[in-house]
C-alpha positions as a printed NumPy array, in Angstrom:
array([[  0.   ,   0.   ,   0.   ],
       [  1.381,   3.414,  -0.946],
       [  1.611,   6.275,   1.447],
       [ -1.106,   8.08 ,  -0.477],
       [ -3.62 ,   5.26 ,  -0.057],
       [ -3.153,   4.75 ,   3.644],
       [ -6.15 ,   5.845,   5.735],
       [ -5.582,   9.327,   7.148],
       [ -8.886,  10.002,   8.87 ],
       [ -8.819,  11.995,  12.136],
       [-10.643,   9.669,  14.506],
       [ -9.974,   9.793,  18.244],
       [ -8.591,  12.264,  20.78 ],
       [ -5.345,  11.343,  22.606],
       [ -7.288,  11.642,  25.896],
       [ -9.083,   8.404,  25.061],
       [ -5.915,   6.525,  24.137],
       [ -4.277,   7.631,  27.384],
       [ -7.248,   6.113,  29.22 ],
       [ -6.748,   2.765,  27.48 ],
       [ -3.062,   2.879,  28.42 ],
       [ -4.005,   3.509,  32.05 ],
       [ -6.16 ,   0.386,  31.886],
       [ -3.296,  -1.657,  30.435],
       [ -0.94 ,  -0.375,  33.114],
       [ -3.381,  -1.418,  35.848],
       [ -3.275,  -4.949,  34.404],
       [  0.527,  -5.11 ,  34.604],
       [  1.142,  -4.404,  30.898],
       [  3.781,  -1.846,  29.968],
       [  2.07 ,   0.876,  27.899],
       [  5.327,   1.831,  26.173],
       [  5.494,  -1.598,  24.501],
       [  1.981,  -1.232,  23.072],
       [  2.744,   2.286,  21.887],
       [  5.934,   1.187,  20.176],
       [  4.206,  -1.695,  18.372],
       [  1.506,   0.715,  17.169],
       [  4.095,   3.231,  15.935],
       [  3.202,   5.78 ,  18.621],
       [  5.069,   7.595,  21.38 ],
       [  4.   ,   9.383,  24.536],
       [  4.702,  12.662,  22.754],
       [  1.871,  11.865,  20.328],
       [ -0.61 ,  11.776,  23.214],
       [  0.139,  15.074,  24.925],
       [ -2.327,  17.902,  25.452],
       [ -2.77 ,  19.962,  22.325],
       [ -1.828,  17.098,  20.022],
       [ -4.06 ,  16.364,  17.006],
       [ -6.548,  13.529,  16.79 ],
       [ -5.075,  10.128,  16.018],
       [ -5.748,   8.892,  12.51 ],
       [ -7.985,   5.848,  12.213],
       [ -5.196,   3.778,  10.635],
       [ -3.043,   4.423,  13.723],
       [ -5.95 ,   3.708,  16.055],
       [ -6.568,   0.345,  14.35 ],
       [ -2.976,  -0.721,  14.971],
       [ -3.16 ,   0.475,  18.545],
       [ -6.342,  -1.496,  19.296],
       [ -5.013,  -4.699,  17.726],
       [ -1.792,  -4.588,  19.747],
       [ -3.536,  -3.518,  22.955],
       [ -5.949,  -6.459,  22.815],
       [ -3.156,  -8.881,  21.898],
       [ -0.914,  -7.723,  24.74 ],
       [ -3.729,  -7.804,  27.303],
       [ -5.251, -11.099,  26.206],
       [ -8.609,  -9.541,  27.112],
       [-11.24 ,  -9.449,  24.32 ],
       [-13.371,  -7.063,  26.413],
       [-10.533,  -4.587,  26.898],
       [-12.528,  -1.766,  25.319],
       [-15.371,  -2.204,  27.811],
       [-13.018,  -2.337,  30.786],
       [-11.025,   0.677,  29.621],
       [-14.199,   2.676,  29.004],
       [-15.504,   1.899,  32.475],
       [-12.2  ,   3.059,  33.969],
       [-12.346,   6.481,  32.32 ],
       [-12.887,   9.149,  34.948],
       [-15.063,  12.196,  34.154],
       [-12.236,  14.554,  35.094],
       [-10.069,  13.14 ,  32.282],
       [-11.581,  15.677,  29.881],
       [-13.521,  18.957,  30.022],
       [-16.4  ,  17.13 ,  28.325],
       [-16.727,  14.803,  31.313],
       [-16.268,  17.594,  33.857],
       [-19.046,  19.657,  32.281],
       [-21.402,  16.651,  32.186],
       [-20.853,  15.771,  35.847],
       [-21.208,  19.367,  37.049],
       [-24.446,  19.898,  35.091],
       [-27.573,  20.614,  37.192],
       [-29.204,  17.266,  36.373],
       [-28.887,  14.092,  34.311],
       [-30.857,  15.459,  31.366],
       [-28.618,  18.476,  30.901],
       [-25.514,  16.339,  31.437],
       [-26.56 ,  13.91 ,  28.691],
       [-27.461,  16.79 ,  26.384],
       [-23.993,  18.299,  26.847],
       [-22.378,  14.908,  26.185],
       [-24.327,  14.433,  22.97 ],
       [-23.3  ,  17.877,  21.687],
       [-19.618,  17.587,  22.557],
       [-18.75 ,  13.862,  22.451],
       [-17.331,  14.332,  18.953],
       [-14.434,  16.162,  20.59 ],
       [-13.302,  12.7  ,  21.749],
       [-14.654,  10.453,  18.952],
       [-14.593,  12.635,  15.852],
       [-15.995,  10.108,  13.384],
       [-19.106,   9.208,  15.371],
       [-22.594,  10.692,  15.284],
       [-24.277,  11.225,  18.669],
       [-28.025,  11.855,  18.83 ],
       [-30.283,  12.334,  21.877],
       [-34.068,  11.942,  21.536],
       [-36.398,  12.539,  24.475],
       [-39.906,  11.137,  24.01 ],
       [-42.937,  10.957,  26.307],
       [-41.64 ,   7.859,  28.133],
       [-38.05 ,   7.223,  27.088],
       [-34.84 ,   9.127,  26.56 ],
       [-32.75 ,   7.429,  23.861],
       [-29.167,   8.21 ,  22.978],
       [-28.093,   6.797,  19.596],
       [-24.479,   6.514,  18.471],
       [-23.46 ,   5.659,  14.922],
       [-20.008,   5.458,  13.338],
       [-19.672,   7.647,  10.265],
       [-17.416,   5.091,   8.541],
       [-16.65 ,   1.367,   8.9  ],
       [-14.689,   0.491,  12.039],
       [-13.554,  -2.947,  10.794],
       [-11.929,  -5.045,  13.53 ],
       [-12.216,  -2.196,  16.055],
       [-16.034,  -2.157,  15.873],
       [-16.801,  -4.196,  18.989],
       [-13.898,  -2.603,  20.888],
       [-15.209,   0.916,  20.212],
       [-18.846,   0.043,  20.922],
       [-18.007,  -1.677,  24.207],
       [-15.692,   1.154,  25.181],
       [-18.487,   3.687,  24.734],
       [-20.795,   1.453,  26.793],
       [-18.303,   1.35 ,  29.657],
       [-17.664,   5.094,  29.506],
       [-21.382,   5.936,  29.259],
       [-22.291,   3.771,  32.26 ],
       [-19.46 ,   5.323,  34.265],
       [-20.526,   8.833,  33.281],
       [-24.225,   8.38 ,  34.056],
       [-23.346,   6.896,  37.444],
       [-21.062,   9.875,  38.166],
       [-23.781,  12.386,  37.207],
       [-26.535,  10.928,  39.406],
       [-24.287,   9.521,  42.139],
       [-25.501,   5.919,  41.945],
       [-25.615,   2.92 ,  39.59 ],
       [-28.418,   3.394,  37.072],
       [-30.18 ,   0.032,  36.932],
       [-32.917,   1.549,  34.746],
       [-30.53 ,   1.732,  31.763],
       [-31.078,  -0.505,  28.722],
       [-28.252,  -0.85 ,  26.198],
       [-28.778,  -1.835,  22.562],
       [-25.714,  -3.35 ,  20.886],
       [-25.149,  -3.261,  17.097],
       [-23.847,  -6.819,  16.875],
       [-25.216, -10.362,  17.45 ],
       [-25.39 , -12.115,  20.795],
       [-22.058, -13.911,  21.375],
       [-21.996, -17.678,  21.22 ],
       [-22.675, -19.075,  24.675],
       [-24.43 , -15.842,  25.651],
       [-21.373, -14.433,  27.449],
       [-21.747, -10.703,  26.823],
       [-19.205,  -8.637,  28.779],
       [-21.501,  -5.589,  28.821],
       [-23.757,  -7.437,  31.272],
       [-21.062,  -6.776,  33.872],
       [-22.183,  -3.143,  33.895],
       [-25.843,  -3.086,  32.808],
       [-28.801,  -5.33 ,  33.617],
       [-30.578,  -5.16 ,  30.27 ],
       [-28.88 ,  -5.658,  26.92 ],
       [-30.502,  -6.033,  23.502],
       [-28.595,  -7.337,  20.467],
       [-28.719,  -6.877,  16.694],
       [-29.696,  -3.218,  16.956],
       [-29.174,  -0.833,  14.042],
       [-26.847,   1.29 ,  16.158],
       [-25.563,   1.576,  19.705],
       [-28.386,   2.848,  21.938],
       [-28.819,   3.861,  25.567],
       [-32.397,   4.07 ,  26.829],
       [-33.586,   5.548,  30.119],
       [-36.998,   6.471,  31.536],
       [-37.504,  10.129,  30.649],
       [-38.484,  10.935,  34.262],
       [-34.941,  10.106,  35.322],
       [-33.596,  13.103,  33.398],
       [-34.748,  15.403,  36.211],
       [-32.523,  13.569,  38.702],
       [-30.239,  16.252,  40.211],
       [-26.484,  15.872,  40.072],
       [-24.82 ,  15.828,  43.511],
       [-21.714,  17.343,  41.841],
       [-23.569,  20.251,  40.209],
       [-21.351,  23.331,  40.147],
       [-22.179,  26.286,  37.927],
       [-18.669,  27.776,  37.971],
       [-16.991,  24.434,  37.223],
       [-19.512,  23.781,  34.437],
       [-18.882,  27.178,  32.812],
       [-15.101,  26.679,  32.954],
       [-15.363,  23.192,  31.429],
       [-17.756,  24.405,  28.729],
       [-15.294,  27.138,  27.764],
       [-12.506,  24.546,  27.62 ],
       [-14.678,  22.471,  25.271],
       [-15.157,  25.49 ,  23.008],
       [-11.396,  25.937,  22.886],
       [-10.926,  22.235,  22.048],
       [-13.492,  22.521,  19.259],
       [-11.707,  25.545,  17.803],
       [ -8.327,  23.783,  17.898],
       [ -9.732,  20.63 ,  16.312],
       [-11.403,  22.74 ,  13.635],
       [ -8.007,  24.182,  12.692],
       [ -6.449,  20.707,  12.609],
       [ -9.217,  19.238,  10.458],
       [ -8.972,  22.102,   7.968],
       [ -5.213,  21.614,   7.739],
       [ -5.843,  17.904,   7.126],
       [ -8.206,  18.806,   4.257],
       [ -5.603,  21.107,   2.743],
       [ -2.927,  18.414,   2.983],
       [ -5.143,  15.803,   1.347],
       [ -6.187,  18.149,  -1.472],
       [ -2.605,  19.234,  -2.089],
       [ -1.343,  15.659,  -1.968],
       [ -3.705,  14.687,  -4.774],
       [ -2.297,  17.452,  -6.998],
       [  1.299,  17.6  ,  -5.816],
       [  2.687,  16.604,  -9.215],
       [  1.066,  19.674, -10.785],
       [  2.599,  21.909,  -8.096],
       [ -0.506,  24.087,  -7.582],
       [ -0.242,  27.405,  -5.802],
       [ -2.663,  28.66 ,  -3.168],
       [ -4.952,  30.289,  -5.735],
       [ -5.244,  27.057,  -7.724],
       [ -6.016,  24.853,  -4.722],
       [ -8.53 ,  27.098,  -2.95 ],
       [-11.497,  26.149,  -5.226],
       [-10.896,  22.457,  -4.445],
       [-11.546,  23.295,  -0.791],
       [-14.603,  25.417,  -1.503],
       [-13.028,  28.617,  -0.178],
       [-11.465,  31.743,  -1.626],
       [ -7.712,  32.087,  -1.762],
       [ -7.922,  34.877,   0.832],
       [ -9.921,  32.643,   3.199],
       [ -7.482,  29.776,   2.702],
       [ -4.507,  31.993,   3.533],
       [ -6.293,  33.435,   6.577],
       [ -7.331,  30.071,   8.016],
       [ -3.811,  28.721,   7.634],
       [ -2.449,  31.848,   9.313],
       [ -4.876,  31.283,  12.202],
       [ -3.112,  27.946,  12.716],
       [  0.335,  29.596,  12.44 ],
       [  0.987,  27.945,   9.064],
       [  1.415,  29.018,   5.468],
       [  0.614,  27.21 ,   2.219],
       [  4.323,  26.842,   1.477],
       [  4.849,  25.266,   4.927],
       [  2.361,  22.508,   4.13 ],
       [  3.674,  21.919,   0.62 ],
       [  7.237,  21.789,   1.887],
       [  6.325,  19.281,   4.615],
       [  4.491,  17.005,   2.15 ],
       [  7.405,  17.057,  -0.27 ],
       [  9.93 ,  16.343,   2.47 ],
       [  7.951,  13.402,   3.904],
       [  7.114,  11.84 ,   0.554],
       [ 10.605,  12.251,  -0.845],
       [ 12.041,  10.035,   1.898],
       [  9.198,   7.53 ,   1.52 ],
       [  9.716,   7.186,  -2.251],
       [ 13.455,   6.671,  -1.768],
       [ 12.938,   3.908,   0.784],
       [  9.924,   2.076,  -0.633],
       [ 10.144,   2.445,  -4.43 ],
       [ 12.639,   1.985,  -7.255],
       [ 11.726,   5.325,  -8.821],
       [ 14.632,   7.331, -10.143],
       [ 15.553,  10.647,  -8.566],
       [ 14.154,  12.365, -11.663],
       [ 10.808,  10.554, -11.357],
       [ 10.548,  11.35 ,  -7.642],
       [ 11.262,  14.999,  -8.356],
       [  8.512,  15.018, -10.986],
       [  5.957,  13.389,  -8.674],
       [  6.669,  16.042,  -6.062],
       [  6.102,  18.877,  -8.531],
       [  9.7  ,  19.758,  -9.423],
       [ 10.344,  20.451, -13.109],
       [ 14.095,  20.445, -12.533],
       [ 15.63 ,  17.457, -10.654],
       [ 18.547,  19.669,  -9.688],
       [ 16.242,  21.946,  -7.708],
       [ 14.762,  18.901,  -5.99 ],
       [ 18.193,  17.525,  -5.042],
       [ 19.245,  20.908,  -3.703],
       [ 16.08 ,  21.185,  -1.59 ],
       [ 16.443,  17.602,  -0.386],
       [ 19.937,  18.364,   0.87 ],
       [ 18.549,  21.357,   2.757],
       [ 16.021,  19.068,   4.427],
       [ 18.195,  16.094,   5.323],
       [ 21.785,  17.385,   4.978],
       [ 22.565,  14.591,   2.477],
       [ 21.837,  14.111,  -1.255],
       [ 18.875,  11.848,  -2.136],
       [ 21.173,   9.145,  -3.537],
       [ 23.027,   8.8  ,  -0.23 ],
       [ 19.766,   8.859,   1.707],
       [ 18.504,   5.935,  -0.397],
       [ 21.694,   3.956,   0.281],
       [ 21.4  ,   4.648,   4.007],
       [ 17.736,   3.68 ,   4.198],
       [ 18.26 ,   0.481,   2.236],
       [ 21.313,  -0.58 ,   4.309],
       [ 19.374,  -0.079,   7.553],
       [ 16.807,  -2.646,   6.391],
       [ 19.413,  -5.414,   6.203]])
């Protein structure tokens, strides 16, 4: 698979991955080993870091489950997540009552799981929260669904201050063979083969007051969520620019040529990049630098062909720029990369 065809979909916030690592650590598994096998480092999970791409998340989940030997790791990790791990959780717990806490969660849960749709419907008798993935989750499907179940149960319990036995969970997969469903460790009623993940509560329960209600703490957490949303908006726009530019890198488009592909004016494109402390040339330069090294290591393309694919009409200009990036000519870089594989 080429670097262009690898999935690069912003999917999950580092806060969530740190929670899974905490769960692994509590089970005597070294988180650093799982991170290394997934191609991650602790630096990738710091505050202010961008969402993890889905391709990275898939590798992480596979290695985490393998290292733990626990098929229900997602459920356990979700149940271990504490509300204070994120401003989303803090705002939910400090809401006046359960109904307002769940409403806040439904509006802001995409700050944690970006590629999920959260919907809250309150009818005459039941309050139903529906959660649907916006794209296939492949082998991570059950892990993600169970993780959200664990986190939801933990959150609702934290908001009302007691286990909520009235909760019914609908799971979007068949009943396991033998009937051993891990989610029954946390909820009394589970329904299978549902169209999406659902959480159903009696609507009267929404008026249940939160013992942790705190207007000042809620306002502070809500403001932090707004800041997170703004930062993620910048990151997602930059991702769109990178993907659009990557598809046309050979043609070497300038900012004016690429702006229509993004549905914005060239002035808006320049302004939004400036808001993120970037320029169009910064992004183009980074794409060229990254892909130049990848082509040298993983293909037999000549230096001239690589230069052409990266939008250089003159291979000499490409070689000169490459030496600025890596302090060595492309030919020596290729020799070094190939020798390190043996």
